[in-house]
Amino acid sequence: MNNSNPSGVFHGVHDIRVDEKEAPVINENSIIVKVEMTGICGTDLHIYHEGLVPEGSVLGHEFCGEIIEKGSKVKDLNVGERVVINPMENGIGLGVSPGGFARYVKIDNAEKNTNTFSIPDSVNSEKGALIEPFSVGLAAINKTNLTKEDSVLVTGCGTIGLVTIAGLKSKGIKNIIASDISDKRLELAKQLGANYTFNPSSDDKLDDLIINNFGTVNSLNYAGELPNLNAAFECSGVGAVFSQSVNLLAPDGSLTILAIYSKELSLDPNLVVYKRLNILGSLFYTPNDFIEAIDLMASGEVDLSPIVSHHFPLDELPKAFETQADSRKSVKVIVDSI
């Protein structure tokens, strides 16, 4: 292993640089992964714009790579295996442990199917870098009580919204509505499984779209007819969209929130009570969500490649962040370490 380890270091708001660092050193319980590709996440952008982690942190938590060294006590993982990492186990790339915007990453307490997951050759490097965000979407779906006949709204068609749509489609959900202000992203939503799309910047009304396709329902505790919307996944992080979702949901509907908001929001609890709504927050995943994501991508049942809009080499990381931050230009930006 080359001792040189160029790494994407957070130096402050809007200041990320590729600095030269020493390569990590193996210990008995760790592995060293040679990074192949790493995605820039919405969380990375929050850090880029707002701080949130200590200066000097090496970012990057959506990555795949090859094990090139293993400690003497590491079981069931072997040199030469390609892997993806559950970054929540060690805070990898999140201000706790150095992350995947680097040539090499050390994974402490490496354990198969807990913080480290093998991927087959059918999952190339680009797809491997999408497994972590796909697991986020699957985790949200798996904790939401859905049937295949439910009408489901996904608001915000960035990476998390799009992978959630793909996950819903893989589970046989037949009626998926995607909402976003970008027609480009709505086209991707259609590719990944949305049956209907809605652009809030148009003159149309979302409740009309729902009513025209799924009808209305009545509630004993809520005046008038309501759109027959059974579930919503809020991925936009826009306060008005959150409120709209609460208002549109039918009685006994579910709102699952995957977005992070920059401002506090208000919620009328009477709406939640009158309509008997289930409101869930979803941020992390279980090992089973990772395994499901890998299986779906390895089988070819789900192909998330269309969401990748840009690739940049590691030494152009600042430009990659600038591009990801401009939603008019990008959807998903991947950083190549190979």
mmCIF file of C-alpha atoms in Angstrom, residues 73-333:
data_model
loop_
_atom_site.group_PDB
_atom_site.id
_atom_site.type_symbol
_atom_site.label_atom_id
_atom_site.label_comp_id
_atom_site.label_asym_id
_atom_site.label_seq_id
_atom_site.Cartn_x
_atom_site.Cartn_y
_atom_site.Cartn_z
ATOM 1 C CA LYS A 73 -8.802 -11.073 14.443
ATOM 2 C CA VAL A 74 -11.088 -10.096 11.558
ATOM 3 C CA LYS A 75 -13.323 -12.989 10.565
ATOM 4 C CA ASP A 76 -15.394 -13.681 7.439
ATOM 5 C CA LEU A 77 -13.823 -10.805 5.501
ATOM 6 C CA ASN A 78 -10.914 -11.356 3.136
ATOM 7 C CA VAL A 79 -8.338 -9.391 1.217
ATOM 8 C CA GLY A 80 -9.579 -8.889 -2.335
ATOM 9 C CA GLU A 81 -13.256 -8.658 -1.410
ATOM 10 C CA ARG A 82 -15.160 -5.619 -2.576
ATOM 11 C CA VAL A 83 -17.266 -4.082 0.163
ATOM 12 C CA VAL A 84 -19.579 -1.262 1.168
ATOM 13 C CA ILE A 85 -19.620 0.205 4.643
ATOM 14 C CA ASN A 86 -22.340 1.072 7.161
ATOM 15 C CA PRO A 87 -20.882 4.425 8.260
ATOM 16 C CA MET A 88 -23.155 4.780 11.279
ATOM 17 C CA GLU A 89 -21.318 2.046 13.166
ATOM 18 C CA ASN A 90 -18.106 4.086 13.427
ATOM 19 C CA GLY A 91 -19.252 7.545 12.330
ATOM 20 C CA ILE A 92 -17.176 7.139 9.182
ATOM 21 C CA GLY A 93 -17.053 10.322 7.124
ATOM 22 C CA LEU A 94 -19.360 12.050 9.600
ATOM 23 C CA GLY A 95 -16.833 13.851 11.763
ATOM 24 C CA VAL A 96 -15.921 10.850 13.937
ATOM 25 C CA SER A 97 -13.734 8.601 11.748
ATOM 26 C CA PRO A 98 -12.081 9.507 8.421
ATOM 27 C CA GLY A 99 -14.308 8.792 5.447
ATOM 28 C CA GLY A 100 -14.317 7.783 1.816
ATOM 29 C CA PHE A 101 -13.128 10.954 0.099
ATOM 30 C CA ALA A 102 -9.675 9.408 0.211
ATOM 31 C CA ARG A 103 -7.543 6.728 -1.361
ATOM 32 C CA TYR A 104 -7.597 4.489 1.725
ATOM 33 C CA VAL A 105 -9.999 4.116 4.660
ATOM 34 C CA LYS A 106 -9.562 2.173 7.873
ATOM 35 C CA ILE A 107 -12.619 0.365 9.243
ATOM 36 C CA ASP A 108 -12.248 -0.382 12.945
ATOM 37 C CA ASN A 109 -13.955 -3.395 14.530
ATOM 38 C CA ALA A 110 -14.723 -4.703 11.065
ATOM 39 C CA GLU A 111 -17.534 -7.235 11.139
ATOM 40 C CA LYS A 112 -19.302 -8.764 8.178
ATOM 41 C CA ASN A 113 -22.972 -7.826 7.767
ATOM 42 C CA THR A 114 -22.760 -5.349 10.633
ATOM 43 C CA ASN A 115 -20.533 -2.517 9.445
ATOM 44 C CA THR A 116 -19.016 -4.166 6.362
ATOM 45 C CA PHE A 117 -20.934 -5.837 3.526
ATOM 46 C CA SER A 118 -19.511 -7.789 0.604
ATOM 47 C CA ILE A 119 -20.692 -6.903 -2.883
ATOM 48 C CA PRO A 120 -20.486 -9.136 -5.972
ATOM 49 C CA ASP A 121 -18.869 -8.235 -9.272
ATOM 50 C CA SER A 122 -22.327 -7.576 -10.743
ATOM 51 C CA VAL A 123 -22.409 -4.432 -8.560
ATOM 52 C CA ASN A 124 -19.886 -2.118 -10.182
ATOM 53 C CA SER A 125 -18.176 0.736 -8.353
ATOM 54 C CA GLU A 126 -20.784 3.327 -9.310
ATOM 55 C CA LYS A 127 -23.639 1.151 -8.095
ATOM 56 C CA GLY A 128 -21.656 0.296 -4.985
ATOM 57 C CA ALA A 129 -21.472 3.979 -4.066
ATOM 58 C CA LEU A 130 -25.290 4.106 -4.256
ATOM 59 C CA ILE A 131 -25.975 1.245 -1.851
ATOM 60 C CA GLU A 132 -25.811 3.372 1.306
ATOM 61 C CA PRO A 133 -28.388 5.948 0.105
ATOM 62 C CA PHE A 134 -30.556 3.151 -1.300
ATOM 63 C CA SER A 135 -30.493 1.575 2.166
ATOM 64 C CA VAL A 136 -31.799 4.871 3.569
ATOM 65 C CA GLY A 137 -34.804 4.705 1.251
ATOM 66 C CA LEU A 138 -35.460 1.030 1.922
ATOM 67 C CA ALA A 139 -35.273 1.562 5.683
ATOM 68 C CA ALA A 140 -37.963 4.245 5.458
ATOM 69 C CA ILE A 141 -40.200 2.005 3.361
ATOM 70 C CA ASN A 142 -39.668 -1.004 5.612
ATOM 71 C CA LYS A 143 -40.815 0.888 8.702
ATOM 72 C CA THR A 144 -43.923 2.268 6.958
ATOM 73 C CA ASN A 145 -47.066 0.133 6.893
ATOM 74 C CA LEU A 146 -47.917 -0.130 3.190
ATOM 75 C CA THR A 147 -49.921 -2.360 0.887
ATOM 76 C CA LYS A 148 -49.342 -2.772 -2.838
ATOM 77 C CA GLU A 149 -52.625 -0.994 -3.561
ATOM 78 C CA ASP A 150 -51.798 2.149 -1.556
ATOM 79 C CA SER A 151 -51.444 5.521 -3.228
ATOM 80 C CA VAL A 152 -48.048 6.944 -2.250
ATOM 81 C CA LEU A 153 -46.561 10.412 -2.688
ATOM 82 C CA VAL A 154 -42.802 11.072 -2.729
ATOM 83 C CA THR A 155 -41.948 14.762 -2.369
ATOM 84 C CA GLY A 156 -38.468 15.869 -3.413
ATOM 85 C CA CYS A 157 -36.709 13.917 -6.155
ATOM 86 C CA GLY A 158 -33.110 14.323 -5.122
ATOM 87 C CA THR A 159 -31.108 11.171 -4.500
ATOM 88 C CA ILE A 160 -33.103 10.032 -1.456
ATOM 89 C CA GLY A 161 -36.461 10.681 -3.087
ATOM 90 C CA LEU A 162 -35.418 8.844 -6.246
ATOM 91 C CA VAL A 163 -34.029 5.801 -4.440
ATOM 92 C CA THR A 164 -37.210 5.704 -2.337
ATOM 93 C CA ILE A 165 -39.259 5.580 -5.530
ATOM 94 C CA ALA A 166 -37.092 2.720 -6.799
ATOM 95 C CA GLY A 167 -37.552 0.900 -3.504
ATOM 96 C CA LEU A 168 -41.329 1.352 -3.583
ATOM 97 C CA LYS A 169 -41.419 0.012 -7.116
ATOM 98 C CA SER A 170 -39.358 -3.034 -6.118
ATOM 99 C CA LYS A 171 -41.941 -3.846 -3.439
ATOM 100 C CA GLY A 172 -44.786 -3.805 -5.922
ATOM 101 C CA ILE A 173 -46.369 -0.476 -4.966
ATOM 102 C CA LYS A 174 -48.611 0.306 -7.926
ATOM 103 C CA ASN A 175 -49.546 3.944 -7.419
ATOM 104 C CA ILE A 176 -46.547 6.246 -6.933
ATOM 105 C CA ILE A 177 -46.677 10.020 -7.364
ATOM 106 C CA ALA A 178 -43.425 11.991 -7.552
ATOM 107 C CA SER A 179 -43.332 15.738 -6.867
ATOM 108 C CA ASP A 180 -40.430 18.073 -7.600
ATOM 109 C CA ILE A 181 -39.809 21.482 -9.159
ATOM 110 C CA SER A 182 -37.315 19.989 -11.648
ATOM 111 C CA ASP A 183 -38.733 18.366 -14.781
ATOM 112 C CA LYS A 184 -35.376 16.629 -15.256
ATOM 113 C CA ARG A 185 -35.686 14.937 -11.888
ATOM 114 C CA LEU A 186 -39.312 14.060 -12.546
ATOM 115 C CA GLU A 187 -38.226 12.246 -15.717
ATOM 116 C CA LEU A 188 -35.793 10.225 -13.595
ATOM 117 C CA ALA A 189 -38.625 9.505 -11.164
ATOM 118 C CA LYS A 190 -40.630 8.021 -14.047
ATOM 119 C CA GLN A 191 -37.657 5.871 -15.074
ATOM 120 C CA LEU A 192 -37.356 4.512 -11.553
ATOM 121 C CA GLY A 193 -41.018 3.689 -11.077
ATOM 122 C CA ALA A 194 -43.258 6.725 -10.546
ATOM 123 C CA ASN A 195 -46.635 6.381 -12.271
ATOM 124 C CA TYR A 196 -47.506 10.064 -11.980
ATOM 125 C CA THR A 197 -45.438 13.241 -11.648
ATOM 126 C CA PHE A 198 -46.258 16.723 -10.405
ATOM 127 C CA ASN A 199 -44.334 19.974 -10.691
ATOM 128 C CA PRO A 200 -45.406 22.526 -8.028
ATOM 129 C CA SER A 201 -44.285 25.368 -10.279
ATOM 130 C CA SER A 202 -47.058 24.517 -12.760
ATOM 131 C CA ASP A 203 -50.602 25.840 -12.578
ATOM 132 C CA ASP A 204 -51.948 22.406 -11.689
ATOM 133 C CA LYS A 205 -52.938 21.304 -8.189
ATOM 134 C CA LEU A 206 -51.554 18.210 -6.514
ATOM 135 C CA ASP A 207 -54.828 17.410 -4.767
ATOM 136 C CA ASP A 208 -56.558 17.382 -8.172
ATOM 137 C CA LEU A 209 -54.011 14.881 -9.479
ATOM 138 C CA ILE A 210 -54.620 12.595 -6.494
ATOM 139 C CA ILE A 211 -58.413 12.909 -6.661
ATOM 140 C CA ASN A 212 -58.572 12.365 -10.431
ATOM 141 C CA ASN A 213 -56.541 9.150 -10.191
ATOM 142 C CA PHE A 214 -57.399 7.729 -6.764
ATOM 143 C CA GLY A 215 -60.667 9.386 -5.755
ATOM 144 C CA THR A 216 -61.644 10.791 -2.377
ATOM 145 C CA VAL A 217 -62.435 9.506 1.103
ATOM 146 C CA ASN A 218 -64.477 10.879 3.962
ATOM 147 C CA SER A 219 -63.639 11.076 7.651
ATOM 148 C CA LEU A 220 -66.050 11.211 10.549
ATOM 149 C CA ASN A 221 -63.676 13.556 12.389
ATOM 150 C CA TYR A 222 -62.692 15.813 9.511
ATOM 151 C CA ALA A 223 -65.031 17.976 7.466
ATOM 152 C CA GLY A 224 -65.477 17.248 3.788
ATOM 153 C CA GLU A 225 -63.893 14.914 1.283
ATOM 154 C CA LEU A 226 -60.146 14.308 1.303
ATOM 155 C CA PRO A 227 -57.819 13.075 -1.453
ATOM 156 C CA ASN A 228 -57.323 9.331 -1.212
ATOM 157 C CA LEU A 229 -53.624 9.517 -0.383
ATOM 158 C CA ASN A 230 -52.481 6.687 1.877
ATOM 159 C CA ALA A 231 -48.818 7.521 2.445
ATOM 160 C CA ALA A 232 -46.239 10.217 1.814
ATOM 161 C CA PHE A 233 -42.452 10.179 1.957
ATOM 162 C CA GLU A 234 -41.109 13.712 2.526
ATOM 163 C CA CYS A 235 -37.642 14.038 1.024
ATOM 164 C CA SER A 236 -37.551 17.723 0.064
ATOM 165 C CA GLY A 237 -36.733 19.442 3.354
ATOM 166 C CA VAL A 238 -39.116 22.277 2.422
ATOM 167 C CA GLY A 239 -41.438 23.367 5.219
ATOM 168 C CA ALA A 240 -44.389 24.143 2.946
ATOM 169 C CA VAL A 241 -44.123 20.673 1.387
ATOM 170 C CA PHE A 242 -44.153 19.058 4.833
ATOM 171 C CA SER A 243 -47.345 20.951 5.697
ATOM 172 C CA GLN A 244 -48.899 20.068 2.353
ATOM 173 C CA SER A 245 -48.271 16.375 2.947
ATOM 174 C CA VAL A 246 -50.007 16.501 6.327
ATOM 175 C CA ASN A 247 -52.982 18.269 4.755
ATOM 176 C CA LEU A 248 -53.283 15.893 1.786
ATOM 177 C CA LEU A 249 -53.112 12.586 3.639
ATOM 178 C CA ALA A 250 -56.273 10.552 4.008
ATOM 179 C CA PRO A 251 -57.425 9.271 7.414
ATOM 180 C CA ASP A 252 -55.073 6.632 8.856
ATOM 181 C CA GLY A 253 -52.382 7.774 6.420
ATOM 182 C CA SER A 254 -48.649 7.705 7.069
ATOM 183 C CA LEU A 255 -46.096 10.465 6.668
ATOM 184 C CA THR A 256 -42.493 9.257 6.725
ATOM 185 C CA ILE A 257 -39.912 12.038 6.903
ATOM 186 C CA LEU A 258 -36.448 11.482 5.434
ATOM 187 C CA ALA A 259 -35.466 15.122 4.904
ATOM 188 C CA ILE A 260 -33.442 17.419 7.135
ATOM 189 C CA TYR A 261 -34.839 20.941 7.600
ATOM 190 C CA SER A 262 -32.847 24.119 8.092
ATOM 191 C CA LYS A 263 -35.650 25.766 10.086
ATOM 192 C CA GLU A 264 -38.088 24.640 12.767
ATOM 193 C CA LEU A 265 -41.588 23.880 11.486
ATOM 194 C CA SER A 266 -45.026 24.167 13.053
ATOM 195 C CA LEU A 267 -47.574 21.355 13.000
ATOM 196 C CA ASP A 268 -51.247 21.464 13.927
ATOM 197 C CA PRO A 269 -51.641 18.399 16.175
ATOM 198 C CA ASN A 270 -55.402 18.477 15.672
ATOM 199 C CA LEU A 271 -54.863 17.420 12.062
ATOM 200 C CA VAL A 272 -52.843 14.453 13.259
ATOM 201 C CA VAL A 273 -55.530 13.476 15.763
ATOM 202 C CA TYR A 274 -58.565 14.066 13.554
ATOM 203 C CA LYS A 275 -57.077 12.090 10.688
ATOM 204 C CA ARG A 276 -55.370 9.501 12.925
ATOM 205 C CA LEU A 277 -52.093 10.016 11.090
ATOM 206 C CA ASN A 278 -48.891 8.086 11.632
ATOM 207 C CA ILE A 279 -45.852 10.371 11.440
ATOM 208 C CA LEU A 280 -42.448 8.676 11.355
ATOM 209 C CA GLY A 281 -38.903 9.923 11.142
ATOM 210 C CA SER A 282 -36.355 7.825 9.280
ATOM 211 C CA LEU A 283 -32.623 8.496 9.186
ATOM 212 C CA PHE A 284 -30.623 5.294 9.566
ATOM 213 C CA TYR A 285 -30.941 1.682 8.499
ATOM 214 C CA THR A 286 -30.465 -1.843 9.766
ATOM 215 C CA PRO A 287 -27.992 -4.402 8.420
ATOM 216 C CA ASN A 288 -30.952 -6.117 6.759
ATOM 217 C CA ASP A 289 -31.692 -2.946 4.797
ATOM 218 C CA PHE A 290 -28.113 -2.999 3.465
ATOM 219 C CA ILE A 291 -28.401 -6.664 2.521
ATOM 220 C CA GLU A 292 -31.713 -6.036 0.753
ATOM 221 C CA ALA A 293 -30.221 -3.097 -1.161
ATOM 222 C CA ILE A 294 -27.249 -5.184 -2.308
ATOM 223 C CA ASP A 295 -29.471 -8.100 -3.374
ATOM 224 C CA LEU A 296 -31.814 -5.863 -5.391
ATOM 225 C CA MET A 297 -28.928 -4.181 -7.187
ATOM 226 C CA ALA A 298 -26.944 -7.391 -7.721
ATOM 227 C CA SER A 299 -29.953 -9.097 -9.297
ATOM 228 C CA GLY A 300 -30.568 -6.174 -11.631
ATOM 229 C CA GLU A 301 -34.087 -5.709 -10.298
ATOM 230 C CA VAL A 302 -33.128 -2.150 -9.332
ATOM 231 C CA ASP A 303 -30.754 -0.036 -11.418
ATOM 232 C CA LEU A 304 -29.987 3.348 -9.907
ATOM 233 C CA SER A 305 -27.378 4.322 -12.505
ATOM 234 C CA PRO A 306 -29.672 6.918 -14.159
ATOM 235 C CA ILE A 307 -29.480 9.180 -11.104
ATOM 236 C CA VAL A 308 -25.703 9.675 -11.459
ATOM 237 C CA SER A 309 -25.229 12.976 -13.255
ATOM 238 C CA HIS A 310 -21.500 13.625 -12.763
ATOM 239 C CA HIS A 311 -18.176 11.966 -11.968
ATOM 240 C CA PHE A 312 -15.157 13.872 -10.683
ATOM 241 C CA PRO A 313 -11.684 12.632 -9.743
ATOM 242 C CA LEU A 314 -10.749 12.976 -6.097
ATOM 243 C CA ASP A 315 -8.373 15.856 -6.782
ATOM 244 C CA GLU A 316 -11.340 17.890 -8.092
ATOM 245 C CA LEU A 317 -13.383 17.405 -4.919
ATOM 246 C CA PRO A 318 -14.066 21.141 -4.379
ATOM 247 C CA LYS A 319 -15.531 21.360 -7.885
ATOM 248 C CA ALA A 320 -17.555 18.208 -7.219
ATOM 249 C CA PHE A 321 -19.098 19.817 -4.129
ATOM 250 C CA GLU A 322 -19.894 23.016 -6.034
ATOM 251 C CA THR A 323 -21.617 20.949 -8.710
ATOM 252 C CA GLN A 324 -23.614 18.869 -6.211
ATOM 253 C CA ALA A 325 -24.711 22.054 -4.458
ATOM 254 C CA ASP A 326 -26.303 23.321 -7.696
ATOM 255 C CA SER A 327 -29.492 21.296 -8.056
ATOM 256 C CA ARG A 328 -30.101 22.836 -11.484
ATOM 257 C CA LYS A 329 -27.014 21.044 -12.819
ATOM 258 C CA SER A 330 -26.721 17.860 -10.828
ATOM 259 C CA VAL A 331 -28.616 14.969 -9.315
ATOM 260 C CA LYS A 332 -25.961 12.652 -7.902
ATOM 261 C CA VAL A 333 -22.259 13.428 -8.039
#
